[in-house]
Each structure stands twice: as structure tokens, then as C-alpha cells.
Tab-separated table of C-alpha atoms in Angstrom:
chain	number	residue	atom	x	y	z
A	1	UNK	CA	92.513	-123.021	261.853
A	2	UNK	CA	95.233	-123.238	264.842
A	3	UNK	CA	98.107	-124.906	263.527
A	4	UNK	CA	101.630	-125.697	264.180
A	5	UNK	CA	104.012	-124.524	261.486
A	6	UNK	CA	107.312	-127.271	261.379
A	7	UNK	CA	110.010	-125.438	259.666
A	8	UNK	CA	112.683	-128.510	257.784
A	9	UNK	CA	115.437	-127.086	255.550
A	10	UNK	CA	118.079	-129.847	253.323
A	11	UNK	CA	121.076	-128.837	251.008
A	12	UNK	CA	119.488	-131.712	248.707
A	13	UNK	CA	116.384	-133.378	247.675
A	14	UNK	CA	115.697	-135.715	245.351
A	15	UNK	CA	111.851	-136.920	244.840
A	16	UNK	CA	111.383	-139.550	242.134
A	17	UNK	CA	108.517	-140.122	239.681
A	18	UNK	CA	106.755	-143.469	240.805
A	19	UNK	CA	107.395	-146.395	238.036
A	20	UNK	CA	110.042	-145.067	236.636
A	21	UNK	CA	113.701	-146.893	237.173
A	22	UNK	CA	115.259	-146.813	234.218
A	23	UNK	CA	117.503	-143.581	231.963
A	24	UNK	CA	117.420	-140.296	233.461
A	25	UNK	CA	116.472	-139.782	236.742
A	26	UNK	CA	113.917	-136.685	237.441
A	27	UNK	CA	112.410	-134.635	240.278
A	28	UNK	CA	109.615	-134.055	241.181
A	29	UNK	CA	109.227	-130.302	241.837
A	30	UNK	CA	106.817	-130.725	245.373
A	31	UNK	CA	107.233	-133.910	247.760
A	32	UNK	CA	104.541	-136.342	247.946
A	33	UNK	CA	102.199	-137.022	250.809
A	34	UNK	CA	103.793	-140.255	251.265
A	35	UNK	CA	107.249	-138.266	251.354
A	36	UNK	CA	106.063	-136.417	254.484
A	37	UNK	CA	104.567	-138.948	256.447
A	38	UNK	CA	107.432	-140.570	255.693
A	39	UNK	CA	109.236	-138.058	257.344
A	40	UNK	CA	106.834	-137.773	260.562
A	41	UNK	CA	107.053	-141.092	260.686
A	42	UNK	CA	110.900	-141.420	260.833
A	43	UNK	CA	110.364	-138.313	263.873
A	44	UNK	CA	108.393	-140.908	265.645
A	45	UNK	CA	110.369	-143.636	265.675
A	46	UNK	CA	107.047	-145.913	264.244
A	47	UNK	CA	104.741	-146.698	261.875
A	48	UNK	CA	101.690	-144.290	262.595
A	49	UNK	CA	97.986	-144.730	261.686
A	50	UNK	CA	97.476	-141.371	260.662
A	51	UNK	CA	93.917	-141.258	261.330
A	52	UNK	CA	92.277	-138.135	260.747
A	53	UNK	CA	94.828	-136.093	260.306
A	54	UNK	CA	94.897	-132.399	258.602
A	55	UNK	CA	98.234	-131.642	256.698
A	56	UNK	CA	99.253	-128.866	255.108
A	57	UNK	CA	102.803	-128.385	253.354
A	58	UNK	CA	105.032	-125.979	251.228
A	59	UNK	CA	107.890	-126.977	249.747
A	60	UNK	CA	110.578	-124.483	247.999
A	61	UNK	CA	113.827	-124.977	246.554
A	62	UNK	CA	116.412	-122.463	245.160
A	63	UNK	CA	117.756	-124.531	241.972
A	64	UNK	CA	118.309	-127.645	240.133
A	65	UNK	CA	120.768	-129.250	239.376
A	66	UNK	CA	122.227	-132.921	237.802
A	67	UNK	CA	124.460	-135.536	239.487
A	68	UNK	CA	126.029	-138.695	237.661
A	69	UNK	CA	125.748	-141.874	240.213
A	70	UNK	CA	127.243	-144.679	239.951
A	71	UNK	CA	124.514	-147.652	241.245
A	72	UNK	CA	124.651	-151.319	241.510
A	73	UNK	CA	122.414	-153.836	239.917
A	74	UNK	CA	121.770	-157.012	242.120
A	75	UNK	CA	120.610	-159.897	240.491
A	76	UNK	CA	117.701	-161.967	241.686
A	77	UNK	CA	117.069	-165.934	241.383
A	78	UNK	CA	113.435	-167.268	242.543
A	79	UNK	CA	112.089	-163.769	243.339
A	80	UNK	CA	115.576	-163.283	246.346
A	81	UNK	CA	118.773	-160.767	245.947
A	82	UNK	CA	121.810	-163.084	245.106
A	83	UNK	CA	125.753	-161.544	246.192
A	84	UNK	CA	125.741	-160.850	242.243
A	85	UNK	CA	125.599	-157.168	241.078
A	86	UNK	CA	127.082	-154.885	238.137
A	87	UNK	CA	127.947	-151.297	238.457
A	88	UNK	CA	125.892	-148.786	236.311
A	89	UNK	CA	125.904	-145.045	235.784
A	90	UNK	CA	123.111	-143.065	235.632
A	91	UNK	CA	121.790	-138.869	235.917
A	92	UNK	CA	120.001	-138.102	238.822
A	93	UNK	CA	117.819	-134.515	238.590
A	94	UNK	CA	117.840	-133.019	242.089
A	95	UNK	CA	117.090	-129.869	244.045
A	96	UNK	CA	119.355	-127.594	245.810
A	97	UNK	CA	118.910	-125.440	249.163
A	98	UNK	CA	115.374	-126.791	249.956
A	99	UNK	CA	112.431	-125.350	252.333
A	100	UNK	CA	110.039	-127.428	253.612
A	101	UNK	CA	107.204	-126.006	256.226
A	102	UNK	CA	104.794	-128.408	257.464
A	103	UNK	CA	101.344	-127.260	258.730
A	104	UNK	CA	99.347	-129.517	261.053
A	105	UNK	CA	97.317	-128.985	263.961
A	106	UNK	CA	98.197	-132.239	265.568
A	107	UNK	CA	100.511	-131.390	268.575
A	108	UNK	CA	101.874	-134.958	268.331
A	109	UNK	CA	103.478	-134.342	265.263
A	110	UNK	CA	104.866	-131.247	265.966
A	111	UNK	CA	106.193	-133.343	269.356
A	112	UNK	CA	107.813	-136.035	267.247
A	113	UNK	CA	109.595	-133.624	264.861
A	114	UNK	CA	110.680	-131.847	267.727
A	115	UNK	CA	113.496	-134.532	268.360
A	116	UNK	CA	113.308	-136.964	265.614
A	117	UNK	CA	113.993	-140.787	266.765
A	118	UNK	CA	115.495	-141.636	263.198
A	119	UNK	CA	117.363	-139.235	260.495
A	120	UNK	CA	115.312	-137.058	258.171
A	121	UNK	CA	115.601	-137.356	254.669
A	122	UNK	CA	114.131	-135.788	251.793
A	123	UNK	CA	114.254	-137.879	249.434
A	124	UNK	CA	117.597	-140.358	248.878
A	125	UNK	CA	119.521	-141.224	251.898
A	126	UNK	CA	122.443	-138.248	251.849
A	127	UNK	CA	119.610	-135.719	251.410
A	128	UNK	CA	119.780	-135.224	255.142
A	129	UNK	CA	117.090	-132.258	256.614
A	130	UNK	CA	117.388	-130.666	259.624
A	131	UNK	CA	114.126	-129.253	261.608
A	132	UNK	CA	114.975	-125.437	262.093
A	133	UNK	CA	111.973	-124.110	264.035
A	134	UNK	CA	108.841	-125.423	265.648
A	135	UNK	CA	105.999	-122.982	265.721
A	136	UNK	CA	103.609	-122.342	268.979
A	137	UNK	CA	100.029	-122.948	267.945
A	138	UNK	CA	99.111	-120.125	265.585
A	139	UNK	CA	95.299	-119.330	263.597
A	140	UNK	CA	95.794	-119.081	259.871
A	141	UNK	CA	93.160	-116.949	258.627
A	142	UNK	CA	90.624	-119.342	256.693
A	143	UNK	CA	90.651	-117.585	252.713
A	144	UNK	CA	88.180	-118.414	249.707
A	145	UNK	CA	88.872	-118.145	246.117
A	146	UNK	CA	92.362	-118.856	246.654
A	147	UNK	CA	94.990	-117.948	244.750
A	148	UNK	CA	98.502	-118.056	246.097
A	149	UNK	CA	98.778	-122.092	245.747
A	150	UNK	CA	102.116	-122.584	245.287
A	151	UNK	CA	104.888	-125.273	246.238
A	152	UNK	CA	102.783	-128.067	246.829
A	153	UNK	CA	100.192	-130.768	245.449
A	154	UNK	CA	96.516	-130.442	244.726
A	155	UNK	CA	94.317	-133.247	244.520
A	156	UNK	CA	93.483	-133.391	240.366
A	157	UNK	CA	89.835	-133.055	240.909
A	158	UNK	CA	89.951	-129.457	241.547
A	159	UNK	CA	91.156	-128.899	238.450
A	160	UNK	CA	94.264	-126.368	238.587
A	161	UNK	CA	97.448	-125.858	236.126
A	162	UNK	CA	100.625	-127.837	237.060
A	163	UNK	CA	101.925	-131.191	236.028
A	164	UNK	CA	99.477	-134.259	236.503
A	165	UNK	CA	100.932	-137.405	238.451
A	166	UNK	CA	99.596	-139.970	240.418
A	167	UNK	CA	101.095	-140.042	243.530
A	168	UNK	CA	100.685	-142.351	246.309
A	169	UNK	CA	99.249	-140.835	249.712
A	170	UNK	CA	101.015	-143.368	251.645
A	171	UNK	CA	102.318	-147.174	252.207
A	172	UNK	CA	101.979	-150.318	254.432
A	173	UNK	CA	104.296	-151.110	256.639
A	174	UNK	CA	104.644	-154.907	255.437
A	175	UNK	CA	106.789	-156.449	253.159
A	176	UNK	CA	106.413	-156.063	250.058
A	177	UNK	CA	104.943	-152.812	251.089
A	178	UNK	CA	101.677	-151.599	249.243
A	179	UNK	CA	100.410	-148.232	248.511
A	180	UNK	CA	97.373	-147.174	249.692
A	181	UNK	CA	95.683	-144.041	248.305
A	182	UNK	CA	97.143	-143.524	244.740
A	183	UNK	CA	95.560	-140.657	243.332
A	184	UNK	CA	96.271	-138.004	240.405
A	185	UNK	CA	97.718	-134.331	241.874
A	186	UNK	CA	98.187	-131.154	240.478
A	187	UNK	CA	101.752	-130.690	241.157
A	188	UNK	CA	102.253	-126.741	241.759
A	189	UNK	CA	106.429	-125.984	241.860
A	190	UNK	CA	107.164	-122.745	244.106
A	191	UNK	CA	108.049	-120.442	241.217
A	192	UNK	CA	104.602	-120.762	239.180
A	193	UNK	CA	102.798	-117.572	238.555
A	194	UNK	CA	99.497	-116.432	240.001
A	195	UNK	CA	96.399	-117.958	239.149
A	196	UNK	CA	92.520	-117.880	240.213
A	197	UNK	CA	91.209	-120.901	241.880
A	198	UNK	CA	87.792	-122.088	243.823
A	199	UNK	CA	89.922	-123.650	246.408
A	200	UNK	CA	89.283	-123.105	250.428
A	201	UNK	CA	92.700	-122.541	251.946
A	202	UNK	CA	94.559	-120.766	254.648
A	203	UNK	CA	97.177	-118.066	254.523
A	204	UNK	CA	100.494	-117.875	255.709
A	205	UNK	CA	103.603	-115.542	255.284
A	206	UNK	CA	107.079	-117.210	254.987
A	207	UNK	CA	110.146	-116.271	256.565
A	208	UNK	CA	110.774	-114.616	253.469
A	209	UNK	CA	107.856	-112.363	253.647
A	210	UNK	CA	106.113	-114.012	250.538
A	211	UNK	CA	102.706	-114.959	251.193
A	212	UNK	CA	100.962	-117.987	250.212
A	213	UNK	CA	97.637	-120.606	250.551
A	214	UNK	CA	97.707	-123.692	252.064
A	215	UNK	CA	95.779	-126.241	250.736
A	216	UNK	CA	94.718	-129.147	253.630
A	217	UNK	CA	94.554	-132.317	253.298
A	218	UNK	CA	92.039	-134.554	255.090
A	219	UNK	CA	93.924	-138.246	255.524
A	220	UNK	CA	92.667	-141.654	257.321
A	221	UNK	CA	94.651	-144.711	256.913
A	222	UNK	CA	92.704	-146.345	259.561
């Protein structure tokens, strides 16, 4: 498969567990889909279709770490935000010194996070990213029997080790926004070990030197 490989580093990321707004705040160890269309479509400028689109992603980070936030609690009267809030403290979980690559043979993606129209975040609004290199068109070499998955999400029905979550694949752009997609993942951090799979995927080499599978996914929101 010819792809283009989109190269996004952050100091921070922070990607939260859907449902869950109350106590400790976690991470999640690998982005969501809905994270990174997020992103692409924050590059654009828009709200994009994403019809047929192939997407590939890996997604490393060097450490965790904890933060204590302070937030503030608005009120609400007849389902509307009232000028009444109370300050609250709470731990946030996040991840430090992050890699993301993005694989995708759609040149207009790789032209929109070329110069992004808005800021790119990964995850709360200070985790700022910056796009560090933009690949030419490149063939990954097509592999069976994978078994280098690491630092991203698998859909559930192929069965592989890491922690189960249902994710959502993306949202509307209305208001209230809905998701569309949810489904359960494998989620597969960077720093799992080795492990035999009947997955189709394609291989790449990092910047590091460590090689890896990329799973693709196949996505139509139209």
C-alpha cells in the first residue's frame, strides 16, 4: 500500500475514557479514531465526510505522569449554563513526550496537516502538537500473521490482548453532537510485548529504528 506517513509529536496528551467525569481522571494509553479525525479535521479547517478513507496510526509516549487541576462546575437551570460555578480539584493521568505517526494514503490529508487551519491538540486544550515531517508517498510492504501491533487500537472482533473499551469512531458536527460508530477496541499501549496474531497489516520502521504493523482501518461516515 502507498501511503503518506504524517509525523505529530506533543510534550502532553491527555485521552479520556468516554462516560467517565467524575474522581480520578485516566488515560487512555492509544488515541481514539475520533481523536485523529479530530485532529485532520482541525488541519482542514472543516468538518470532513471522511468517506472511504484508509487510516493507519501509531501512537508512543515516553512516560506518565499525574497533574492536580483545579476545574469549575457551572450550574445549569432548564437544560442552559447559568454565570454560577464552584471551583473543584481533581487528578488528571496524562502522557509525557508523545509520538504520533499517521498513515493514510489520502494526499488530502497529508495536504491539510501540512499547514493546519486550526491548532492541534492531543487531547485537552494545552496539549498542543506540532506536525514534524510529512512523508512523500511510500509502499509499506503488505505482511500476514502479524505480530508487531503495537501503539494503537484493534477493532475487538479480532480478538487480541490489551484493554477492552468502546470507543467512538467519530461525531456529528451538530449540537448536541452524537457519536456515530461506537465500537469495542483492543487497546494495544506501545510498550506491550510480542504476540502472534491473524491480522493483515503493513510494516513500517520508526525513526527510532523499531519496527512495527499497522493495522488499517476502513471508515465511511457518508
Amino acid at each position: 500500500m502507498e501511503v503518506y506517513k504524517i509525523d505529530i509529536t506533543s510534550w502532553t496528551a491527555s485521552f479520556r475514557y468516554p462516560n467517565l467525569i467524575s474522581g480520578t481522571q485516566p488515560t487512555l494509553e492509544v488515541p481514539p479514531l475520533s481523536t485523529v479525525l479530530g485532529l485532520i479535521n482541525a488541519a482542514a479547517g472543516q468538518y470532513l465526510q471522511h468517506a472511504n478513507l484508509q487510516l493507519g496510526y501509531y501512537f508512543e509516549y515516553e512516560a506518565e505522569g499525574e497533574d492536580l487541576e483545579t476545574i469549575y462546575q457551572i450550574s445549569s437551570k432548564d437544560g442552559k449554563p447559568t454565570n454560577n460555578a464552584k471551583s473543584n480539584i481533581i487528578y488528571r493521568k496524562f502522557l509525557f513526550n508523545n509520538f504520533l505517526r499517521i498513515y493514510t494514503p489520502d494526499e488530502n490529508v497529508a495536504q491539510y496537516l501540512s499547514a493546519p487551519y486550526f491548532q492541534l491538540l492531543l487531547g485537552r486544550m494545552n496539549d498542543l502538537a506540532t506536525v514534524t515531517n510529512i512523508s512523500a508517498k511510500e509502499q509499506l510492504e503488505k505482511t500476514e500473521n502479524a505480530t508487531e501491533i503495537k501503539g494503537q487500537i484493534i477493532p475487538f472482533r479480532h480478538h487480541l490482548p490489551g484493554q477492552i473499551q468502546a470507543l467512538p469512531k467519530y461525531f456529528t458536527d451538530e449540537f448536541p453532537r452524537k457519536n456515530l460508530g461506537t465500537e469495542a477496541y483492543s487497546i494495544i499501549g506501545c510498550k506491550a510485548k510480542t504476540f502472534s496474531t491473524s491480522l493483515t497489516a503493513y510494516k513500517d520502521k520508526l525513526p527510532s529504528g523499531k519496527e512495527i504493523d499497522i493495522y488499517f482501518h476502513e471508515l465511511n461516515f457518508e
